[in-house]
Amino acid sequence: MIDVALFGAGRIGTIHAGNLARQGNARLRYVVDPNVAGAQALSAAHDAKVATVEQVFGDASIGAVLICSYTDTHADLILAAAAAGKQIFCEKPVDLAIARARSCADAVARAGITCMIGFQRRFDPTFAALKARLVAGEIGTPEMLVVTSRDPGAPPIPYLKSSGGIFKDMLIHDFDIFRWILEDEAELVHANASCLVDSAIGDAGDVDSTAVTIRTKTGRLCQINTSRRAAYGYDQRFEVLGSSGMLQAGNHIPTEVIASTNKAVTRDLPLHFFLERYKAAYANEMAHFFAVLAGKEKVRTTIDDGLKALELAEAATTSWREGRIVKM
Amino acid sequence: MIDVALFGAGRIGTIHAGNLARQGNARLRYVVDPNVAGAQALSAAHDAKVATVEQVFGDASIGAVLICSYTDTHADLILAAAAAGKQIFCEKPVDLAIARARSCADAVARAGITCMIGFQRRFDPTFAALKARLVAGEIGTPEMLVVTSRDPGAPPIPYLKSSGGIFKDMLIHDFDIFRWILEDEAELVHANASCLVDSAIGDAGDVDSTAVTIRTKTGRLCQINTSRRAAYGYDQRFEVLGSSGMLQAGNHIPTEVIASTNKAVTRDLPLHFFLERYKAAYANEMAHFFAVLAGKEKVRTTIDDGLKALELAEAATTSWREGRIVKM
Amino acid sequence: MIDVALFGAGRIGTIHAGNLARQGNARLRYVVDPNVAGAQALSAAHDAKVATVEQVFGDASIGAVLICSYTDTHADLILAAAAAGKQIFCEKPVDLAIARARSCADAVARAGITCMIGFQRRFDPTFAALKARLVAGEIGTPEMLVVTSRDPGAPPIPYLKSSGGIFKDMLIHDFDIFRWILEDEAELVHANASCLVDSAIGDAGDVDSTAVTIRTKTGRLCQINTSRRAAYGYDQRFEVLGSSGMLQAGNHIPTEVIASTNKAVTRDLPLHFFLERYKAAYANEMAHFFAVLAGKEKVRTTIDDGLKALELAEAATTSWREGRIVKM
Amino acid sequence: MIDVALFGAGRIGTIHAGNLARQGNARLRYVVDPNVAGAQALSAAHDAKVATVEQVFGDASIGAVLICSYTDTHADLILAAAAAGKQIFCEKPVDLAIARARSCADAVARAGITCMIGFQRRFDPTFAALKARLVAGEIGTPEMLVVTSRDPGAPPIPYLKSSGGIFKDMLIHDFDIFRWILEDEAELVHANASCLVDSAIGDAGDVDSTAVTIRTKTGRLCQINTSRRAAYGYDQRFEVLGSSGMLQAGNHIPTEVIASTNKAVTRDLPLHFFLERYKAAYANEMAHFFAVLAGKEKVRTTIDDGLKALELAEAATTSWREGRIVKM
């Protein structure tokens, strides 16, 4: 039985706590959050206790930590956890600054611990099935990847201001998909972008619509298009063209009802946003983390994956800001 | 907190126990099953105890029972539970004999208890959404219902022999769908049937393929086609034609991967069988039962619904055996 | 070069004249229609002449006739054409009276001519592809057929009064599909029906909604559901369940546009009615007729097929009117 | 009645001749092709005569010419036709050299004639319906366009060598789609490309896989991905994200058969290549040309459209060759 501390009692922390409760080899002991009411509510629901950072790292019985707090706390918590020899699950990104993220990766490596990054999309049933079929050779050699990744709506401006920008906040998931699906690294990155959804986003120094092209070291091509607003809901699709076919991952819908009237034949909108769309992925991800800690599986989303996705996000940001193609 | 006893530790009992554990107002106390090992395993997993029928009904602290045991035990358990004033959740069918099922309904009515029948399909997200949209008037007045209901494969012959025949074992769900969707009662029932899948089924006195037509008291039409074998998996669809459109409920699939090769464009097969297909329905059904017991909802699948579906199954059996149209 | 006379310059006659013009081995010589203006317009468009029935059968150079006139003229024209040794293409039905249709079939047999019946659905690209794949064994042995056949709206009451009723007017096509797809003959026919769309149809002695079940001599099952009104357009689907799979024929749509808004994901309605839906089928059908006359193909929809479909329509009418299962 | 001369009796010339024959106000008089046998066959099929270029332009009765010959003859024929005052329909591209294409546009303008360019995709029923719905405001303001354009297989190397490269040969259609759909002009063009399908294409100085990004003058984004080989057939899709929704244009398939076996649920592959996919578009395009000549419609794909698409192809070629973003 692994005793676990959770940093962050917000939406994603709550989800992870719920999934943790379904593992056979773990139990939630502490919840840490500056929002005391939130920490109390979540710890009460799981027979855990509210604690401070110091209490967590001072308690030798804690075997693992889940870092689901604000982005600017990730690096400190990783470093502290590594120093204390705790196993780590951390939400993306490692840090907004690459140098600091690298320090974390180094500390993790030195400590010899697991630091799994929350790229939950790899654990989505549709995406994982596509990947498995790709690896099995169903469409030959992958040559091209097209990713469509659109949110139902933009987050509040204050959030955006501390988010590191759309490439680090939103596309970091798509960059991870790129690396995972093509099993290749970027050579050239070009990002174009615009502020089309809300001029307040532009005023905050960010953009809301992007078009990224990556050419890999082996010459494969990847295009990513994103928007902060898809009126029809959360649009999460990608397709891989291979030498002998194509694999496409489509959106998930809540029901299989089809309505035909004198106007049109209609189906459901996609599941609304990431909490709904990736519900199974979050559950699988947590199961994987504890399977790793139990020595049954090898960690699939390492801190190095987090670092590489961050480097791509940084390159894309530079490409957009400086209007040039960035060589990795 | 309602203390619950479970009769039957098989597949469906195990599912209900798991869903019961997610309710806030109930806990599993006893598991009863002649298969002691099964009873022990399931009770251990839920901190419950193995018990006998007598112990359950002799324990005044038990507020509700889940009847998931063999069909031929349902009636006795319902009668005993009614006598003891326990709330009842019972798997279909109430009994294979209509007279006996009616005695159960009478006992339940006299006792003033809830007896919910496990017509889980009404709680399926797709079917429930279709029904809600139908009630909201999206396609005007419903006129025709076409139900396709096919199993991936036939059960073992010994099971079939004690099943009451395909109409009571398999179509009873479709008869309930008919009543629920059209909100109307049958006037005429015609059932045709054949043994096309496996001649051993015919040797056992049953059939494996059926085509049923129902005309309601208000003149609406319903057609049901069933087979014990759909090579492509569990096929659970229905469609309602209304005066201003059509609503269709389609199969559920495990992933949204589409593969295109030089042969064809392919999608996933439907979820394999009822345990997978109706996973959400089983969860919703159990939540409904305990919401009913908490006084928050009105029971939606009553023992009368169980009785009415059984009457249709009986009529269909007669229609097929005697080669005639049966007037209800 | 085969010289051809056309009886009937209405909608379907006009379509056949247009398709005839694309054959390399035939030319339209005469158009016969009591509506002189219609006959003149159509003959002018094809460099043909308006003629009388007598002129057609008195002209030895005419090799074939297309009978597209009112149903009550079909039998006389078939008999006259057989007597004159002309090859015949005739729209369905042969006649509303089975005895008279049989006389026609006998006359055709004695004359040794071709009499192709216009069951154009067999020539539809989707239906024909399904049939070819069925014959190729893609789903093993066919066991069950479910046909959905719904018109976008009911024809005028005067038309209905002389139509012979819904089974002979509308379902005759579905009965032909049944025989063609299952390659089997009916043993038992049960038809239920209602007047749900328009009470004026009931006042005219007809029905507008039907549910037919056929059991074949080899025990296979077929269900047909029809309505005179599908608000969403012409609904022409069928599916065959076989021992190792299922083949489904879906509706055709005008464009492949998918629209996603905050309400729903929508696709086009089906092509509106038979002229649009079966455009390719009509072209293929006429090409087949002249390929038959050129000795290159064997006629695929014979007058016997017309007769057999009529017998099924008669049996269904009897079943509905007398409320009983009809043994063929 | 407009007398027409056709240059080029190859595949596309044959199609246009067939569609021309269905116009009420035009007839084919001359066919010109250095391949005499081809010219004779096509002219014989349409009651036309084989002629030389000089004969065509020397015949005052000729009102219009269809230029379907090799690309390197387009400019000369346009200039000659303009000089002779003939109306022009010309296949894309105007010329591989922009300066020469501009001379053609100038000559056409001076002559005051129509010069329609064969961007047939604008006349495709699916694409045209999407455009009409976009213009009608169904998804608000268009913000992003994603185009997928893949051939089933690469043309022969000798063809590629004289094609002007993939951007002028293949993507020129996609560039026209971009301008037509967004009704905006490019400000920045970035093209990445690879030779992944066949190294012989690379040896010939060309590429077979491309990823193009365009940013318009108003800040909208467009991504185009193309490949010379999609194993599953001709893949012609695009989607427009707007402020209130999305419109997608999907592939066309030959039949609506769906097969379900124990392996997968399968549908047809897309129509094989441009001749099949754009059959209706070619017919509509020719009808438009003659409607324009009859003064009934305004030409929708002008020589300026041809020029603009060529400029984009040139910019993309430069971007790829020089590894830089090109400002228009």
XYZ file of N, CA, C and O in Angstrom, chain A residues 143-144 146-148 150 188 190 192-194 196-197 209-215 218-227 229-232 235 237 239 241-246 248 319 323-325, chain D residues 143-144 146-148 150 188 190 192-194 196-197 209-215 218-227 229-232 235 237 239 241-246 248 319 323-325:
384
model
N 3.801 8.760 -42.388
C 4.480 9.816 -43.147
C 3.995 11.218 -42.768
O 4.750 12.176 -42.863
N 2.741 11.316 -42.400
C 2.183 12.629 -42.165
C 1.179 12.550 -41.026
O 0.444 11.575 -40.926
N -1.793 14.946 -39.031
C -2.580 16.182 -39.001
C -3.387 16.176 -37.705
O -4.177 15.260 -37.468
N -3.150 17.200 -36.884
C -3.804 17.279 -35.575
C -4.745 18.479 -35.538
O -4.354 19.597 -35.859
N -5.982 18.222 -35.156
C -6.961 19.290 -34.940
C -7.281 19.313 -33.458
O -7.685 18.307 -32.892
N -9.086 21.822 -30.686
C -9.796 23.081 -30.458
C -10.606 23.003 -29.170
O -11.301 22.024 -28.933
N 12.553 21.071 -37.865
C 12.134 22.441 -38.144
C 10.738 22.663 -37.575
O 9.870 21.795 -37.690
N 7.609 25.612 -37.585
C 7.066 26.900 -38.011
C 5.682 27.072 -37.410
O 4.838 26.190 -37.539
N 2.448 29.759 -37.161
C 1.748 30.983 -37.485
C 0.585 31.080 -36.504
O 0.153 30.060 -35.967
N 0.104 32.278 -36.264
C -0.941 32.413 -35.251
C -1.666 33.720 -35.442
O -1.165 34.641 -36.098
N -2.841 33.778 -34.870
C -3.661 34.985 -34.968
C -4.531 35.116 -33.736
O -4.762 34.141 -33.021
N -8.147 35.805 -33.330
C -9.395 35.920 -34.087
C -10.630 35.771 -33.206
O -11.718 36.187 -33.564
N -10.452 35.135 -32.063
C -11.598 34.812 -31.213
C -11.985 35.991 -30.326
O -13.151 36.364 -30.225
N -5.561 31.396 -32.115
C -5.682 30.497 -33.259
C -4.272 30.234 -33.785
O -3.534 31.190 -34.004
N -3.913 28.974 -33.976
C -2.547 28.701 -34.431
C -2.527 27.653 -35.539
O -3.444 26.836 -35.660
N -1.461 27.741 -36.316
C -1.216 26.764 -37.380
C 0.267 26.435 -37.340
O 1.101 27.276 -37.669
N 0.587 25.222 -36.888
C 1.983 24.835 -36.696
C 2.370 23.754 -37.684
O 1.564 22.870 -37.981
N 3.572 23.856 -38.216
C 4.100 22.804 -39.084
C 5.432 22.329 -38.520
O 6.283 23.146 -38.152
N 5.586 21.033 -38.432
C 6.846 20.449 -37.965
C 7.372 19.512 -39.040
O 6.607 18.734 -39.621
N 8.651 19.628 -39.298
C 9.304 18.633 -40.147
C 10.259 17.862 -39.252
O 11.027 18.449 -38.485
N 13.597 12.820 -39.864
C 13.544 11.861 -40.977
C 12.671 12.366 -42.118
O 12.349 11.596 -43.024
N 12.269 13.634 -42.056
C 11.556 14.224 -43.184
C 10.046 14.079 -43.165
O 9.368 14.445 -44.112
N 9.482 13.515 -42.099
C 8.016 13.425 -42.032
C 7.431 14.792 -41.725
O 8.119 15.663 -41.200
N 6.149 14.939 -41.995
C 5.515 16.236 -41.829
C 4.363 16.146 -40.840
O 3.647 15.149 -40.790
N 4.226 17.198 -40.052
C 3.123 17.267 -39.089
C 2.510 18.652 -39.145
O 3.227 19.648 -39.145
N 1.176 18.698 -39.216
C 0.483 19.977 -39.126
C -0.483 19.927 -37.948
O -1.189 18.944 -37.763
N -0.470 21.020 -37.200
C -1.358 21.137 -36.039
C -2.163 22.416 -36.210
O -1.598 23.471 -36.478
N -3.470 22.324 -36.097
C -4.270 23.547 -36.097
C -5.079 23.594 -34.814
O -5.652 22.595 -34.389
N -5.065 24.757 -34.175
C -5.766 24.883 -32.897
C -6.552 26.189 -32.850
O -6.213 27.156 -33.513
N -7.585 26.164 -32.048
C -8.341 27.383 -31.787
C -8.834 27.317 -30.355
O -9.092 26.246 -29.819
N -11.642 28.439 -29.598
C -13.101 28.394 -29.629
C -13.642 27.574 -30.794
O -13.523 27.959 -31.948
N -14.236 26.443 -30.460
C -15.027 25.687 -31.425
C -16.450 25.720 -30.884
O -16.733 25.145 -29.837
N -17.324 26.384 -31.598
C -18.697 26.594 -31.107
C -19.404 25.272 -30.835
O -20.328 25.209 -30.027
N -18.959 24.218 -31.503
C -19.628 22.910 -31.401
C -19.024 22.044 -30.304
O -19.439 20.899 -30.130
N -12.930 19.779 -29.769
C -12.633 19.075 -31.014
C -11.220 18.500 -30.940
O -10.236 19.229 -31.009
N -9.159 15.700 -32.653
C -8.990 14.671 -33.678
C -7.558 14.660 -34.183
O -6.864 15.680 -34.141
N -5.113 12.527 -37.468
C -5.052 11.460 -38.454
C -3.618 11.269 -38.923
O -2.845 12.213 -39.041
N -1.296 9.627 -41.920
C -1.210 9.023 -43.245
C 0.039 8.151 -43.267
O 1.130 8.612 -42.929
N -0.147 6.915 -43.641
C 0.983 6.009 -43.746
C 1.151 5.523 -45.167
O 0.325 5.808 -46.039
N 2.207 4.761 -45.394
C 2.499 4.313 -46.757
C 1.414 3.389 -47.305
O 1.269 3.267 -48.510
N 0.640 2.768 -46.429
C -0.410 1.891 -46.958
C -1.795 2.177 -46.366
O -2.656 1.299 -46.381
N -2.012 3.389 -45.892
C -3.358 3.726 -45.416
C -3.373 4.889 -44.455
O -2.392 5.627 -44.332
N -4.475 5.039 -43.799
C -4.668 6.156 -42.877
C -5.389 5.676 -41.631
O -6.303 4.857 -41.706
N -7.468 7.396 -38.385
C -8.039 8.644 -37.874
C -8.627 8.417 -36.492
O -9.289 7.405 -36.258
N 8.999 30.999 -33.148
C 8.672 31.056 -34.569
C 7.581 32.089 -34.823
O 7.678 32.912 -35.734
N 8.531 35.461 -36.475
C 8.153 35.280 -37.877
C 9.170 34.512 -38.683
O 9.490 34.853 -39.820
N 9.700 33.441 -38.104
C 10.722 32.656 -38.799
C 10.579 31.176 -38.494
O 9.902 30.789 -37.534
N 11.218 30.388 -39.326
C 11.251 28.948 -39.104
C 12.358 28.656 -38.100
O 13.472 29.162 -38.252
N -12.633 31.471 -40.021
C -11.363 31.844 -39.400
C -10.211 30.932 -39.814
O -9.064 31.348 -39.850
N -10.529 29.694 -40.075
C -9.456 28.743 -40.354
C -9.924 27.742 -41.391
O -11.088 27.331 -41.374
N -8.729 24.074 -43.273
C -7.795 22.941 -43.311
C -8.144 22.094 -44.537
O -9.268 21.609 -44.652
N -7.182 21.954 -45.428
C -7.405 21.227 -46.675
C -6.559 19.968 -46.714
O -5.351 20.014 -46.492
N -7.216 18.843 -46.977
C -6.514 17.574 -47.171
C -6.709 17.173 -48.627
O -7.840 17.063 -49.086
N -5.102 14.516 -51.366
C -4.134 13.437 -51.621
C -4.565 12.614 -52.824
O -5.725 12.241 -52.934
N 1.316 35.726 -46.023
C 2.517 34.921 -45.782
C 2.265 33.490 -46.243
O 1.178 32.947 -46.014
N 4.124 29.617 -46.141
C 5.207 28.736 -45.748
C 4.902 27.336 -46.247
O 3.815 26.807 -45.997
N 6.462 23.430 -46.408
C 7.434 22.413 -46.098
C 7.098 21.211 -46.973
O 5.963 21.076 -47.422
N 8.067 20.378 -47.239
C 7.798 19.287 -48.168
C 8.839 18.203 -48.000
O 9.908 18.423 -47.440
N 8.486 17.021 -48.477
C 9.404 15.885 -48.383
C 9.161 14.941 -49.543
O 8.107 14.982 -50.180
N 8.694 11.274 -49.678
C 8.493 10.106 -48.819
C 7.900 8.930 -49.586
O 8.007 7.780 -49.172
N 7.259 9.219 -50.700
C 6.528 8.179 -51.432
C 7.455 7.403 -52.353
O 7.446 6.173 -52.396
N 5.176 15.004 -50.837
C 4.381 15.242 -49.632
C 4.612 16.692 -49.218
O 5.758 17.113 -49.116
N 3.535 17.425 -48.974
C 3.726 18.829 -48.619
C 2.834 19.245 -47.455
O 1.797 18.637 -47.207
N 3.301 20.289 -46.784
C 2.544 20.894 -45.681
C 2.678 22.403 -45.843
O 3.750 22.956 -45.627
N 1.589 23.038 -46.232
C 1.627 24.476 -46.531
C 0.785 25.225 -45.499
O -0.279 24.750 -45.099
N 1.290 26.364 -45.073
C 0.521 27.245 -44.190
C 0.422 28.617 -44.835
O 1.418 29.152 -45.319
N -0.764 29.158 -44.853
C -0.980 30.506 -45.386
C -1.628 31.353 -44.297
O -2.542 30.901 -43.611
N -1.101 32.556 -44.163
C -1.774 33.536 -43.317
C -2.297 34.631 -44.239
O -1.578 35.125 -45.102
N -6.012 39.378 -43.595
C -6.853 39.701 -42.428
C -6.552 38.789 -41.247
O -7.290 38.772 -40.266
N -5.468 38.004 -41.351
C -5.029 37.210 -40.202
C -5.637 35.819 -40.093
O -5.410 35.120 -39.113
N -6.412 35.405 -41.064
C -6.945 34.039 -41.005
C -5.847 33.042 -41.349
O -4.854 33.399 -41.989
N -6.076 31.801 -40.992
C -5.052 30.782 -41.177
C -5.573 29.660 -42.065
O -6.742 29.280 -41.989
N -4.678 29.143 -42.884
C -5.031 28.018 -43.752
C -3.902 27.016 -43.746
O -2.731 27.385 -43.864
N -4.250 25.751 -43.566
C -3.249 24.691 -43.673
C -3.677 23.716 -44.759
O -4.845 23.333 -44.831
N -2.719 23.346 -45.575
C -2.967 22.385 -46.658
C -1.976 21.244 -46.501
O -0.781 21.474 -46.357
N -2.476 20.015 -46.495
C -1.551 18.883 -46.506
C -1.857 18.024 -47.716
O -3.011 17.754 -48.022
N -0.801 17.649 -48.415
C -1.001 16.858 -49.635
C 0.001 15.715 -49.702
O 1.084 15.778 -49.131
N -0.412 14.683 -50.418
C 0.499 13.573 -50.689
C 0.168 13.032 -52.069
O -0.978 13.084 -52.508
N 0.336 9.996 -52.643
C -0.161 8.625 -52.484
C -1.007 8.433 -51.240
O -0.512 8.488 -50.118
N -2.295 8.193 -51.447
C -3.177 7.736 -50.366
C -3.621 6.338 -50.794
O -4.331 6.180 -51.788
N -3.183 5.354 -50.050
C -3.448 3.962 -50.441
C -4.933 3.674 -50.571
O -5.341 2.770 -51.295
N -5.748 4.449 -49.880
C -7.193 4.210 -49.854
C -7.933 4.985 -50.936
O -9.162 4.937 -51.007
N -8.284 11.433 -51.843
C -8.757 12.014 -50.582
C -8.884 13.527 -50.746
O -7.890 14.242 -50.803
N -10.767 16.452 -49.033
C -11.611 16.990 -47.963
C -11.151 18.389 -47.596
O -9.989 18.721 -47.752
N -12.161 21.558 -44.396
C -13.068 22.009 -43.357
C -12.783 23.458 -43.007
O -11.636 23.900 -43.000
N -13.404 26.353 -40.121
C -13.831 26.698 -38.771
C -14.274 28.150 -38.791
O -13.523 29.032 -39.249
N -15.474 28.399 -38.333
C -15.981 29.761 -38.271
C -16.266 30.151 -36.841
O -16.166 29.338 -35.920
N -16.643 31.388 -36.659
C -16.862 31.884 -35.302
C -18.020 31.169 -34.609
O -18.084 31.143 -33.391
N -18.931 30.579 -35.371
C -20.038 29.875 -34.706
C -20.240 28.445 -35.190
O -21.330 27.889 -35.058
N -19.188 27.835 -35.716
C -19.325 26.437 -36.111
C -18.299 25.996 -37.132
O -17.297 26.685 -37.376
N -18.540 24.851 -37.693
C -17.606 24.276 -38.671
C -18.394 23.655 -39.806
O -19.429 23.031 -39.603
N -17.670 20.955 -42.971
C -16.698 19.999 -43.512
C -17.207 19.425 -44.830
O -18.383 19.088 -44.948
N 9.277 29.042 -51.008
C 9.350 28.787 -49.568
C 10.027 27.448 -49.306
O 10.920 27.329 -48.460
N 13.660 27.426 -47.936
C 13.497 27.220 -46.495
C 13.127 28.475 -45.753
O 13.632 28.743 -44.659
N 12.230 29.250 -46.302
C 11.863 30.506 -45.647
C 10.375 30.808 -45.849
O 9.723 30.235 -46.716
N 9.894 31.708 -45.017
C 8.516 32.161 -45.145
C 8.494 33.247 -46.224
O 9.322 34.160 -46.204
